[in-house]
mmCIF file with all atom_site columns, C-alpha atoms in Angstrom:
data_model
loop_
_atom_site.group_PDB
_atom_site.id
_atom_site.type_symbol
_atom_site.label_atom_id
_atom_site.label_alt_id
_atom_site.label_comp_id
_atom_site.label_asym_id
_atom_site.label_entity_id
_atom_site.label_seq_id
_atom_site.pdbx_PDB_ins_code
_atom_site.Cartn_x
_atom_site.Cartn_y
_atom_site.Cartn_z
_atom_site.occupancy
_atom_site.B_iso_or_equiv
_atom_site.pdbx_formal_charge
_atom_site.auth_seq_id
_atom_site.auth_comp_id
_atom_site.auth_asym_id
_atom_site.auth_atom_id
_atom_site.pdbx_PDB_model_num
ATOM 1   C CA . UNK U 1 1   ? 33.163 -70.871 -0.903  1.00 58.00 ? 29  UNK U CA 1
ATOM 2   C CA . UNK U 1 2   ? 31.772 -71.353 -4.517  1.00 72.00 ? 30  UNK U CA 1
ATOM 3   C CA . UNK U 1 3   ? 28.821 -69.545 -3.748  1.00 73.00 ? 31  UNK U CA 1
ATOM 4   C CA . UNK U 1 4   ? 31.081 -66.177 -3.457  1.00 73.00 ? 32  UNK U CA 1
ATOM 5   C CA . UNK U 1 5   ? 32.585 -66.502 -6.975  1.00 79.00 ? 33  UNK U CA 1
ATOM 6   C CA . UNK U 1 6   ? 30.357 -63.636 -8.137  1.00 76.00 ? 34  UNK U CA 1
ATOM 7   C CA . UNK U 1 7   ? 32.341 -61.112 -6.296  1.00 79.00 ? 35  UNK U CA 1
ATOM 8   C CA . UNK U 1 8   ? 35.522 -61.818 -8.412  1.00 83.00 ? 36  UNK U CA 1
ATOM 9   C CA . UNK U 1 9   ? 34.146 -60.029 -11.775 1.00 82.00 ? 37  UNK U CA 1
ATOM 10  C CA . UNK U 1 10  ? 32.544 -57.339 -9.529  1.00 79.00 ? 38  UNK U CA 1
ATOM 11  C CA . UNK U 1 11  ? 35.883 -56.503 -8.139  1.00 84.00 ? 39  UNK U CA 1
ATOM 12  C CA . UNK U 1 12  ? 37.536 -57.038 -11.401 1.00 81.00 ? 40  UNK U CA 1
ATOM 13  C CA . UNK U 1 13  ? 35.111 -54.392 -12.935 1.00 77.00 ? 41  UNK U CA 1
ATOM 14  C CA . UNK U 1 14  ? 35.714 -51.832 -9.963  1.00 78.00 ? 42  UNK U CA 1
ATOM 15  C CA . UNK U 1 15  ? 39.492 -52.157 -10.583 1.00 82.00 ? 43  UNK U CA 1
ATOM 16  C CA . UNK U 1 16  ? 39.267 -51.432 -14.098 1.00 75.00 ? 44  UNK U CA 1
ATOM 17  C CA . UNK U 1 17  ? 37.091 -48.573 -13.093 1.00 74.00 ? 45  UNK U CA 1
ATOM 18  C CA . UNK U 1 18  ? 39.036 -47.086 -10.362 1.00 80.00 ? 46  UNK U CA 1
ATOM 19  C CA . UNK U 1 19  ? 42.044 -47.175 -12.778 1.00 76.00 ? 47  UNK U CA 1
ATOM 20  C CA . UNK U 1 20  ? 40.673 -45.165 -15.442 1.00 70.00 ? 48  UNK U CA 1
ATOM 21  C CA . UNK U 1 21  ? 41.850 -41.505 -15.314 1.00 68.00 ? 49  UNK U CA 1
ATOM 22  C CA . UNK U 1 22  ? 39.346 -38.920 -13.610 1.00 74.00 ? 50  UNK U CA 1
ATOM 23  C CA . UNK U 1 23  ? 38.655 -36.314 -11.175 1.00 78.00 ? 51  UNK U CA 1
ATOM 24  C CA . UNK U 1 24  ? 39.597 -38.699 -8.333  1.00 82.00 ? 52  UNK U CA 1
ATOM 25  C CA . UNK U 1 25  ? 42.970 -39.473 -9.635  1.00 82.00 ? 53  UNK U CA 1
ATOM 26  C CA . UNK U 1 26  ? 43.406 -35.873 -10.517 1.00 82.00 ? 54  UNK U CA 1
ATOM 27  C CA . UNK U 1 27  ? 42.705 -34.965 -6.949  1.00 86.00 ? 55  UNK U CA 1
ATOM 28  C CA . UNK U 1 28  ? 45.229 -37.650 -5.523  1.00 88.00 ? 56  UNK U CA 1
ATOM 29  C CA . UNK U 1 29  ? 47.827 -36.798 -8.127  1.00 86.00 ? 57  UNK U CA 1
ATOM 30  C CA . UNK U 1 30  ? 47.833 -32.984 -7.301  1.00 83.00 ? 58  UNK U CA 1
ATOM 31  C CA . UNK U 1 31  ? 47.521 -33.363 -3.405  1.00 87.00 ? 59  UNK U CA 1
ATOM 32  C CA . UNK U 1 32  ? 50.347 -35.790 -3.469  1.00 87.00 ? 60  UNK U CA 1
ATOM 33  C CA . UNK U 1 33  ? 52.725 -33.665 -5.353  1.00 84.00 ? 61  UNK U CA 1
ATOM 34  C CA . UNK U 1 34  ? 51.614 -30.068 -4.072  1.00 80.00 ? 62  UNK U CA 1
ATOM 35  C CA . UNK U 1 35  ? 51.098 -31.095 -0.368  1.00 82.00 ? 63  UNK U CA 1
ATOM 36  C CA . UNK U 1 36  ? 52.504 -34.028 2.051   1.00 83.00 ? 64  UNK U CA 1
ATOM 37  C CA . UNK U 1 37  ? 51.919 -37.843 1.474   1.00 87.00 ? 65  UNK U CA 1
ATOM 38  C CA . UNK U 1 38  ? 49.974 -37.605 4.824   1.00 89.00 ? 66  UNK U CA 1
ATOM 39  C CA . UNK U 1 39  ? 47.134 -35.516 2.927   1.00 90.00 ? 67  UNK U CA 1
ATOM 40  C CA . UNK U 1 40  ? 47.511 -37.659 -0.219  1.00 91.00 ? 68  UNK U CA 1
ATOM 41  C CA . UNK U 1 41  ? 46.756 -40.705 2.089   1.00 92.00 ? 69  UNK U CA 1
ATOM 42  C CA . UNK U 1 42  ? 43.738 -38.996 3.300   1.00 93.00 ? 70  UNK U CA 1
ATOM 43  C CA . UNK U 1 43  ? 42.405 -38.290 0.037   1.00 93.00 ? 71  UNK U CA 1
ATOM 44  C CA . UNK U 1 44  ? 43.029 -41.972 -1.119  1.00 94.00 ? 72  UNK U CA 1
ATOM 45  C CA . UNK U 1 45  ? 41.284 -43.188 2.016   1.00 94.00 ? 73  UNK U CA 1
ATOM 46  C CA . UNK U 1 46  ? 38.352 -41.084 1.610   1.00 94.00 ? 74  UNK U CA 1
ATOM 47  C CA . UNK U 1 47  ? 38.090 -42.308 -1.838  1.00 92.00 ? 75  UNK U CA 1
ATOM 48  C CA . UNK U 1 48  ? 38.006 -45.605 -0.478  1.00 93.00 ? 76  UNK U CA 1
ATOM 49  C CA . UNK U 1 49  ? 35.093 -44.703 1.889   1.00 94.00 ? 77  UNK U CA 1
ATOM 50  C CA . UNK U 1 50  ? 33.059 -43.157 -0.791  1.00 91.00 ? 78  UNK U CA 1
ATOM 51  C CA . UNK U 1 51  ? 33.420 -46.595 -2.952  1.00 90.00 ? 79  UNK U CA 1
ATOM 52  C CA . UNK U 1 52  ? 32.444 -48.620 0.243   1.00 91.00 ? 80  UNK U CA 1
ATOM 53  C CA . UNK U 1 53  ? 29.287 -46.331 0.299   1.00 89.00 ? 81  UNK U CA 1
ATOM 54  C CA . UNK U 1 54  ? 28.426 -46.617 -3.238  1.00 85.00 ? 82  UNK U CA 1
ATOM 55  C CA . UNK U 1 55  ? 29.082 -50.768 -2.986  1.00 85.00 ? 83  UNK U CA 1
ATOM 56  C CA . UNK U 1 56  ? 26.561 -50.917 -0.015  1.00 84.00 ? 84  UNK U CA 1
ATOM 57  C CA . UNK U 1 57  ? 23.975 -48.911 -1.723  1.00 81.00 ? 85  UNK U CA 1
ATOM 58  C CA . UNK U 1 58  ? 24.553 -50.729 -5.043  1.00 76.00 ? 86  UNK U CA 1
ATOM 59  C CA . UNK U 1 59  ? 23.814 -54.000 -3.104  1.00 75.00 ? 87  UNK U CA 1
ATOM 60  C CA . UNK U 1 60  ? 20.302 -52.725 -2.595  1.00 75.00 ? 88  UNK U CA 1
ATOM 61  C CA . UNK U 1 61  ? 19.561 -51.618 -6.039  1.00 69.00 ? 89  UNK U CA 1
ATOM 62  C CA . UNK U 1 62  ? 21.261 -48.620 -7.154  1.00 61.00 ? 90  UNK U CA 1
ATOM 63  C CA . UNK U 1 63  ? 21.308 -49.217 -10.543 1.00 58.00 ? 91  UNK U CA 1
ATOM 64  C CA . UNK U 1 64  ? 17.300 -50.284 -10.640 1.00 65.00 ? 92  UNK U CA 1
ATOM 65  C CA . UNK U 1 65  ? 16.727 -46.974 -8.907  1.00 66.00 ? 93  UNK U CA 1
ATOM 66  C CA . UNK U 1 66  ? 18.456 -44.696 -11.060 1.00 63.00 ? 94  UNK U CA 1
ATOM 67  C CA . UNK U 1 67  ? 16.878 -46.601 -13.924 1.00 64.00 ? 95  UNK U CA 1
ATOM 68  C CA . UNK U 1 68  ? 13.311 -46.174 -12.240 1.00 71.00 ? 96  UNK U CA 1
ATOM 69  C CA . UNK U 1 69  ? 13.848 -42.366 -11.292 1.00 68.00 ? 97  UNK U CA 1
ATOM 70  C CA . UNK U 1 70  ? 15.604 -40.747 -14.218 1.00 70.00 ? 98  UNK U CA 1
ATOM 71  C CA . UNK U 1 71  ? 15.641 -37.251 -12.461 1.00 73.00 ? 99  UNK U CA 1
ATOM 72  C CA . UNK U 1 72  ? 18.035 -39.026 -9.584  1.00 68.00 ? 100 UNK U CA 1
ATOM 73  C CA . UNK U 1 73  ? 20.624 -39.328 -12.106 1.00 67.00 ? 101 UNK U CA 1
ATOM 74  C CA . UNK U 1 74  ? 20.217 -35.785 -13.458 1.00 72.00 ? 102 UNK U CA 1
ATOM 75  C CA . UNK U 1 75  ? 20.506 -34.489 -9.978  1.00 74.00 ? 103 UNK U CA 1
ATOM 76  C CA . UNK U 1 76  ? 23.574 -36.406 -9.375  1.00 68.00 ? 104 UNK U CA 1
ATOM 77  C CA . UNK U 1 77  ? 25.038 -35.017 -12.525 1.00 70.00 ? 105 UNK U CA 1
ATOM 78  C CA . UNK U 1 78  ? 24.118 -31.266 -11.408 1.00 74.00 ? 106 UNK U CA 1
ATOM 79  C CA . UNK U 1 79  ? 25.708 -31.870 -8.023  1.00 72.00 ? 107 UNK U CA 1
ATOM 80  C CA . UNK U 1 80  ? 28.756 -33.588 -9.408  1.00 65.00 ? 108 UNK U CA 1
ATOM 81  C CA . UNK U 1 81  ? 29.269 -31.041 -11.962 1.00 72.00 ? 109 UNK U CA 1
ATOM 82  C CA . UNK U 1 82  ? 29.057 -28.145 -9.463  1.00 75.00 ? 110 UNK U CA 1
ATOM 83  C CA . UNK U 1 83  ? 31.609 -29.700 -7.303  1.00 68.00 ? 111 UNK U CA 1
ATOM 84  C CA . UNK U 1 84  ? 34.113 -30.332 -9.831  1.00 67.00 ? 112 UNK U CA 1
ATOM 85  C CA . UNK U 1 85  ? 34.047 -26.973 -11.001 1.00 78.00 ? 113 UNK U CA 1
ATOM 86  C CA . UNK U 1 86  ? 34.562 -25.845 -7.436  1.00 74.00 ? 114 UNK U CA 1
ATOM 87  C CA . UNK U 1 87  ? 37.770 -27.779 -7.259  1.00 69.00 ? 115 UNK U CA 1
ATOM 88  C CA . UNK U 1 88  ? 38.805 -26.426 -10.735 1.00 73.00 ? 116 UNK U CA 1
ATOM 89  C CA . UNK U 1 89  ? 38.491 -22.782 -9.317  1.00 79.00 ? 117 UNK U CA 1
ATOM 90  C CA . UNK U 1 90  ? 40.401 -23.890 -6.324  1.00 71.00 ? 118 UNK U CA 1
ATOM 91  C CA . UNK U 1 91  ? 43.143 -25.687 -8.610  1.00 67.00 ? 119 UNK U CA 1
ATOM 92  C CA . UNK U 1 92  ? 43.318 -22.554 -11.010 1.00 71.00 ? 120 UNK U CA 1
ATOM 93  C CA . UNK U 1 93  ? 43.837 -20.010 -7.706  1.00 72.00 ? 121 UNK U CA 1
ATOM 94  C CA . UNK U 1 94  ? 46.185 -21.955 -6.146  1.00 63.00 ? 122 UNK U CA 1
ATOM 95  C CA . UNK U 1 95  ? 48.670 -21.581 -9.533  1.00 61.00 ? 123 UNK U CA 1
ATOM 96  C CA . UNK U 1 96  ? 49.759 -18.348 -7.960  1.00 59.00 ? 124 UNK U CA 1
ATOM 97  C CA . UNK U 1 97  ? 50.121 -19.032 -4.496  1.00 56.00 ? 125 UNK U CA 1
ATOM 98  C CA . UNK U 1 98  ? 53.116 -20.512 -2.695  1.00 54.00 ? 126 UNK U CA 1
ATOM 99  C CA . UNK U 1 99  ? 53.000 -24.061 -1.879  1.00 49.00 ? 127 UNK U CA 1
ATOM 100 C CA . UNK U 1 100 ? 52.811 -24.370 1.976   1.00 47.00 ? 128 UNK U CA 1
ATOM 101 C CA . UNK U 1 101 ? 55.403 -26.265 4.050   1.00 44.00 ? 129 UNK U CA 1
ATOM 102 C CA . UNK U 1 102 ? 55.046 -29.756 4.640   1.00 45.00 ? 130 UNK U CA 1
ATOM 103 C CA . UNK U 1 103 ? 55.045 -29.755 8.417   1.00 41.00 ? 131 UNK U CA 1
ATOM 104 C CA . UNK U 1 104 ? 51.581 -27.804 8.793   1.00 40.00 ? 132 UNK U CA 1
ATOM 105 C CA . UNK U 1 105 ? 50.120 -30.079 5.921   1.00 42.00 ? 133 UNK U CA 1
ATOM 106 C CA . UNK U 1 106 ? 51.007 -33.419 7.710   1.00 48.00 ? 134 UNK U CA 1
ATOM 107 C CA . UNK U 1 107 ? 48.833 -32.338 10.597  1.00 55.00 ? 135 UNK U CA 1
ATOM 108 C CA . UNK U 1 108 ? 46.087 -34.476 11.788  1.00 59.00 ? 136 UNK U CA 1
ATOM 109 C CA . UNK U 1 109 ? 43.657 -31.654 10.748  1.00 62.00 ? 137 UNK U CA 1
ATOM 110 C CA . UNK U 1 110 ? 45.046 -31.583 7.260   1.00 82.00 ? 138 UNK U CA 1
ATOM 111 C CA . UNK U 1 111 ? 44.467 -35.485 6.859   1.00 88.00 ? 139 UNK U CA 1
ATOM 112 C CA . UNK U 1 112 ? 41.152 -35.173 8.095   1.00 89.00 ? 140 UNK U CA 1
ATOM 113 C CA . UNK U 1 113 ? 40.241 -32.185 5.693   1.00 89.00 ? 141 UNK U CA 1
ATOM 114 C CA . UNK U 1 114 ? 41.705 -34.300 2.706   1.00 90.00 ? 142 UNK U CA 1
ATOM 115 C CA . UNK U 1 115 ? 39.914 -37.317 3.786   1.00 93.00 ? 143 UNK U CA 1
ATOM 116 C CA . UNK U 1 116 ? 36.558 -35.572 3.536   1.00 92.00 ? 144 UNK U CA 1
ATOM 117 C CA . UNK U 1 117 ? 37.641 -33.815 0.543   1.00 89.00 ? 145 UNK U CA 1
ATOM 118 C CA . UNK U 1 118 ? 38.383 -37.416 -1.142  1.00 90.00 ? 146 UNK U CA 1
ATOM 119 C CA . UNK U 1 119 ? 35.032 -38.615 0.064   1.00 93.00 ? 147 UNK U CA 1
ATOM 120 C CA . UNK U 1 120 ? 32.973 -35.881 -1.119  1.00 89.00 ? 148 UNK U CA 1
ATOM 121 C CA . UNK U 1 121 ? 34.631 -36.026 -4.604  1.00 86.00 ? 149 UNK U CA 1
ATOM 122 C CA . UNK U 1 122 ? 33.857 -39.756 -4.805  1.00 87.00 ? 150 UNK U CA 1
ATOM 123 C CA . UNK U 1 123 ? 30.264 -39.676 -3.867  1.00 85.00 ? 151 UNK U CA 1
ATOM 124 C CA . UNK U 1 124 ? 29.699 -36.423 -6.252  1.00 81.00 ? 152 UNK U CA 1
ATOM 125 C CA . UNK U 1 125 ? 30.755 -38.340 -9.241  1.00 77.00 ? 153 UNK U CA 1
ATOM 126 C CA . UNK U 1 126 ? 27.852 -39.878 -10.989 1.00 72.00 ? 154 UNK U CA 1
ATOM 127 C CA . UNK U 1 127 ? 30.069 -41.848 -13.271 1.00 72.00 ? 155 UNK U CA 1
ATOM 128 C CA . UNK U 1 128 ? 31.055 -43.945 -10.099 1.00 77.00 ? 156 UNK U CA 1
ATOM 129 C CA . UNK U 1 129 ? 27.651 -44.627 -9.200  1.00 74.00 ? 157 UNK U CA 1
ATOM 130 C CA . UNK U 1 130 ? 26.918 -45.997 -12.804 1.00 70.00 ? 158 UNK U CA 1
ATOM 131 C CA . UNK U 1 131 ? 30.177 -48.054 -12.512 1.00 71.00 ? 159 UNK U CA 1
ATOM 132 C CA . UNK U 1 132 ? 28.892 -49.622 -9.235  1.00 76.00 ? 160 UNK U CA 1
ATOM 133 C CA . UNK U 1 133 ? 25.313 -49.904 -10.199 1.00 70.00 ? 161 UNK U CA 1
ATOM 134 C CA . UNK U 1 134 ? 26.201 -51.666 -13.682 1.00 68.00 ? 162 UNK U CA 1
ATOM 135 C CA . UNK U 1 135 ? 28.652 -53.856 -12.071 1.00 70.00 ? 163 UNK U CA 1
ATOM 136 C CA . UNK U 1 136 ? 26.282 -55.159 -9.324  1.00 69.00 ? 164 UNK U CA 1
ATOM 137 C CA . UNK U 1 137 ? 23.258 -55.240 -11.689 1.00 65.00 ? 165 UNK U CA 1
ATOM 138 C CA . UNK U 1 138 ? 25.122 -57.428 -13.781 1.00 64.00 ? 166 UNK U CA 1
ATOM 139 C CA . UNK U 1 139 ? 26.898 -59.895 -11.566 1.00 69.00 ? 167 UNK U CA 1
ATOM 140 C CA . UNK U 1 140 ? 25.024 -59.708 -8.393  1.00 65.00 ? 168 UNK U CA 1
ATOM 141 C CA . UNK U 1 141 ? 22.835 -62.997 -7.960  1.00 67.00 ? 169 UNK U CA 1
ATOM 142 C CA . UNK U 1 142 ? 19.129 -62.888 -7.233  1.00 63.00 ? 170 UNK U CA 1
ATOM 143 C CA . UNK U 1 143 ? 19.946 -64.689 -3.671  1.00 70.00 ? 171 UNK U CA 1
ATOM 144 C CA . UNK U 1 144 ? 23.371 -63.637 -2.200  1.00 69.00 ? 172 UNK U CA 1
ATOM 145 C CA . UNK U 1 145 ? 24.668 -65.648 0.233   1.00 73.00 ? 173 UNK U CA 1
ATOM 146 C CA . UNK U 1 146 ? 25.318 -64.482 4.137   1.00 77.00 ? 174 UNK U CA 1
ATOM 147 C CA . UNK U 1 147 ? 27.970 -61.612 4.653   1.00 79.00 ? 175 UNK U CA 1
ATOM 148 C CA . UNK U 1 148 ? 28.136 -60.675 0.793   1.00 77.00 ? 176 UNK U CA 1
ATOM 149 C CA . UNK U 1 149 ? 27.505 -56.815 1.453   1.00 80.00 ? 177 UNK U CA 1
ATOM 150 C CA . UNK U 1 150 ? 30.269 -56.906 3.938   1.00 85.00 ? 178 UNK U CA 1
ATOM 151 C CA . UNK U 1 151 ? 32.738 -58.835 1.548   1.00 85.00 ? 179 UNK U CA 1
ATOM 152 C CA . UNK U 1 152 ? 31.991 -56.784 -1.343  1.00 85.00 ? 180 UNK U CA 1
ATOM 153 C CA . UNK U 1 153 ? 32.046 -53.166 0.629   1.00 87.00 ? 181 UNK U CA 1
ATOM 154 C CA . UNK U 1 154 ? 35.483 -54.093 2.229   1.00 90.00 ? 182 UNK U CA 1
ATOM 155 C CA . UNK U 1 155 ? 36.805 -55.357 -1.187  1.00 89.00 ? 183 UNK U CA 1
ATOM 156 C CA . UNK U 1 156 ? 35.524 -51.744 -2.836  1.00 89.00 ? 184 UNK U CA 1
ATOM 157 C CA . UNK U 1 157 ? 37.334 -50.041 -0.071  1.00 92.00 ? 185 UNK U CA 1
ATOM 158 C CA . UNK U 1 158 ? 40.668 -51.969 -0.302  1.00 92.00 ? 186 UNK U CA 1
ATOM 159 C CA . UNK U 1 159 ? 40.737 -51.668 -4.013  1.00 91.00 ? 187 UNK U CA 1
ATOM 160 C CA . UNK U 1 160 ? 40.089 -47.916 -4.258  1.00 91.00 ? 188 UNK U CA 1
ATOM 161 C CA . UNK U 1 161 ? 41.995 -47.041 -1.344  1.00 93.00 ? 189 UNK U CA 1
ATOM 162 C CA . UNK U 1 162 ? 44.797 -49.343 -2.159  1.00 93.00 ? 190 UNK U CA 1
ATOM 163 C CA . UNK U 1 163 ? 45.212 -47.981 -6.023  1.00 90.00 ? 191 UNK U CA 1
ATOM 164 C CA . UNK U 1 164 ? 44.823 -44.170 -4.723  1.00 91.00 ? 192 UNK U CA 1
ATOM 165 C CA . UNK U 1 165 ? 47.631 -45.013 -1.949  1.00 93.00 ? 193 UNK U CA 1
ATOM 166 C CA . UNK U 1 166 ? 49.958 -46.370 -4.626  1.00 90.00 ? 194 UNK U CA 1
ATOM 167 C CA . UNK U 1 167 ? 49.397 -43.131 -6.661  1.00 88.00 ? 195 UNK U CA 1
ATOM 168 C CA . UNK U 1 168 ? 49.998 -41.042 -3.537  1.00 90.00 ? 196 UNK U CA 1
ATOM 169 C CA . UNK U 1 169 ? 53.166 -42.792 -2.473  1.00 90.00 ? 197 UNK U CA 1
ATOM 170 C CA . UNK U 1 170 ? 54.690 -42.402 -6.226  1.00 87.00 ? 198 UNK U CA 1
ATOM 171 C CA . UNK U 1 171 ? 53.801 -38.869 -6.630  1.00 85.00 ? 199 UNK U CA 1
ATOM 172 C CA . UNK U 1 172 ? 54.679 -37.706 -3.383  1.00 86.00 ? 200 UNK U CA 1
ATOM 173 C CA . UNK U 1 173 ? 58.307 -38.448 -3.772  1.00 86.00 ? 201 UNK U CA 1
ATOM 174 C CA . UNK U 1 174 ? 61.009 -35.748 -3.559  1.00 83.00 ? 202 UNK U CA 1
ATOM 175 C CA . UNK U 1 175 ? 61.604 -36.072 -7.382  1.00 82.00 ? 203 UNK U CA 1
ATOM 176 C CA . UNK U 1 176 ? 57.760 -35.596 -8.124  1.00 78.00 ? 204 UNK U CA 1
ATOM 177 C CA . UNK U 1 177 ? 57.444 -32.530 -5.613  1.00 71.00 ? 205 UNK U CA 1
ATOM 178 C CA . UNK U 1 178 ? 60.403 -30.895 -7.106  1.00 75.00 ? 206 UNK U CA 1
ATOM 179 C CA . UNK U 1 179 ? 59.092 -31.070 -10.615 1.00 69.00 ? 207 UNK U CA 1
ATOM 180 C CA . UNK U 1 180 ? 55.698 -29.904 -9.305  1.00 65.00 ? 208 UNK U CA 1
ATOM 181 C CA . UNK U 1 181 ? 57.129 -26.672 -7.802  1.00 65.00 ? 209 UNK U CA 1
ATOM 182 C CA . UNK U 1 182 ? 58.990 -26.094 -10.971 1.00 66.00 ? 210 UNK U CA 1
ATOM 183 C CA . UNK U 1 183 ? 56.051 -26.016 -13.341 1.00 64.00 ? 211 UNK U CA 1
ATOM 184 C CA . UNK U 1 184 ? 53.538 -25.457 -10.576 1.00 62.00 ? 212 UNK U CA 1
ATOM 185 C CA . UNK U 1 185 ? 52.009 -22.694 -12.531 1.00 70.00 ? 213 UNK U CA 1
ATOM 186 C CA . UNK U 1 186 ? 51.107 -24.421 -15.502 1.00 71.00 ? 214 UNK U CA 1
ATOM 187 C CA . UNK U 1 187 ? 50.274 -27.686 -13.940 1.00 65.00 ? 215 UNK U CA 1
ATOM 188 C CA . UNK U 1 188 ? 47.591 -26.371 -11.507 1.00 67.00 ? 216 UNK U CA 1
ATOM 189 C CA . UNK U 1 189 ? 46.060 -24.280 -14.422 1.00 72.00 ? 217 UNK U CA 1
ATOM 190 C CA . UNK U 1 190 ? 46.209 -27.363 -16.605 1.00 75.00 ? 218 UNK U CA 1
ATOM 191 C CA . UNK U 1 191 ? 44.604 -29.593 -13.722 1.00 69.00 ? 219 UNK U CA 1
ATOM 192 C CA . UNK U 1 192 ? 42.080 -26.828 -13.032 1.00 71.00 ? 220 UNK U CA 1
ATOM 193 C CA . UNK U 1 193 ? 40.899 -26.677 -16.766 1.00 77.00 ? 221 UNK U CA 1
ATOM 194 C CA . UNK U 1 194 ? 40.719 -30.386 -17.125 1.00 71.00 ? 222 UNK U CA 1
ATOM 195 C CA . UNK U 1 195 ? 38.728 -30.549 -14.025 1.00 65.00 ? 223 UNK U CA 1
ATOM 196 C CA . UNK U 1 196 ? 36.313 -27.650 -15.381 1.00 75.00 ? 224 UNK U CA 1
ATOM 197 C CA . UNK U 1 197 ? 36.108 -29.212 -18.491 1.00 77.00 ? 225 UNK U CA 1
ATOM 198 C CA . UNK U 1 198 ? 34.926 -32.698 -16.671 1.00 67.00 ? 226 UNK U CA 1
ATOM 199 C CA . UNK U 1 199 ? 32.505 -30.804 -14.509 1.00 68.00 ? 227 UNK U CA 1
ATOM 200 C CA . UNK U 1 200 ? 30.936 -28.838 -17.602 1.00 75.00 ? 228 UNK U CA 1
ATOM 201 C CA . UNK U 1 201 ? 30.578 -31.951 -19.366 1.00 70.00 ? 229 UNK U CA 1
ATOM 202 C CA . UNK U 1 202 ? 28.548 -33.712 -16.854 1.00 61.00 ? 230 UNK U CA 1
ATOM 203 C CA . UNK U 1 203 ? 26.014 -30.609 -17.280 1.00 66.00 ? 231 UNK U CA 1
ATOM 204 C CA . UNK U 1 204 ? 25.837 -30.984 -21.073 1.00 70.00 ? 232 UNK U CA 1
ATOM 205 C CA . UNK U 1 205 ? 25.884 -34.729 -21.449 1.00 64.00 ? 233 UNK U CA 1
ATOM 206 C CA . UNK U 1 206 ? 22.309 -36.177 -21.427 1.00 53.00 ? 234 UNK U CA 1
ATOM 207 C CA . UNK U 1 207 ? 21.758 -39.393 -19.334 1.00 52.00 ? 235 UNK U CA 1
#
């Protein structure tokens, strides 16, 4: 099993990356406090699926591809910035709207919708691509043992989904949702402003 030791630093790198605040955390947190735990879980799993996609692609040379094709990273930045600004507008508009009932939001359709939102948020974030690309470029050996891609992909799914599920569980409690309802207008505008700032930063920051 010693041939799989290289996976440990990769997983630690990814864990530290997923725990750092960013648009993914913000989306899970707001969904957990303003909607239902079921929908927040959908976002969390969507984040994990996005991480799995990045893990598979990174195993086949994501970092090298970005280094060889500079415009690809620039394109990822534009797409990510546009999507973050889109989320920011939705959050800002939701400040003046009533929070829907939990029954409707706990439906299967709501879960799948938020799962897709989590997935798109993850894969549209170029910083996530760089985290995965850097980790795999640094620690992936030239000759990987059998089943490495499968093990790494499953690990990435568990790390991302696991962390955001914990966040969803903690912030979807009655106390957290009551506090959100009390300060909804200010929190939505703060979250929307923060999300917009991250989106604009993607446009302005040079690779």
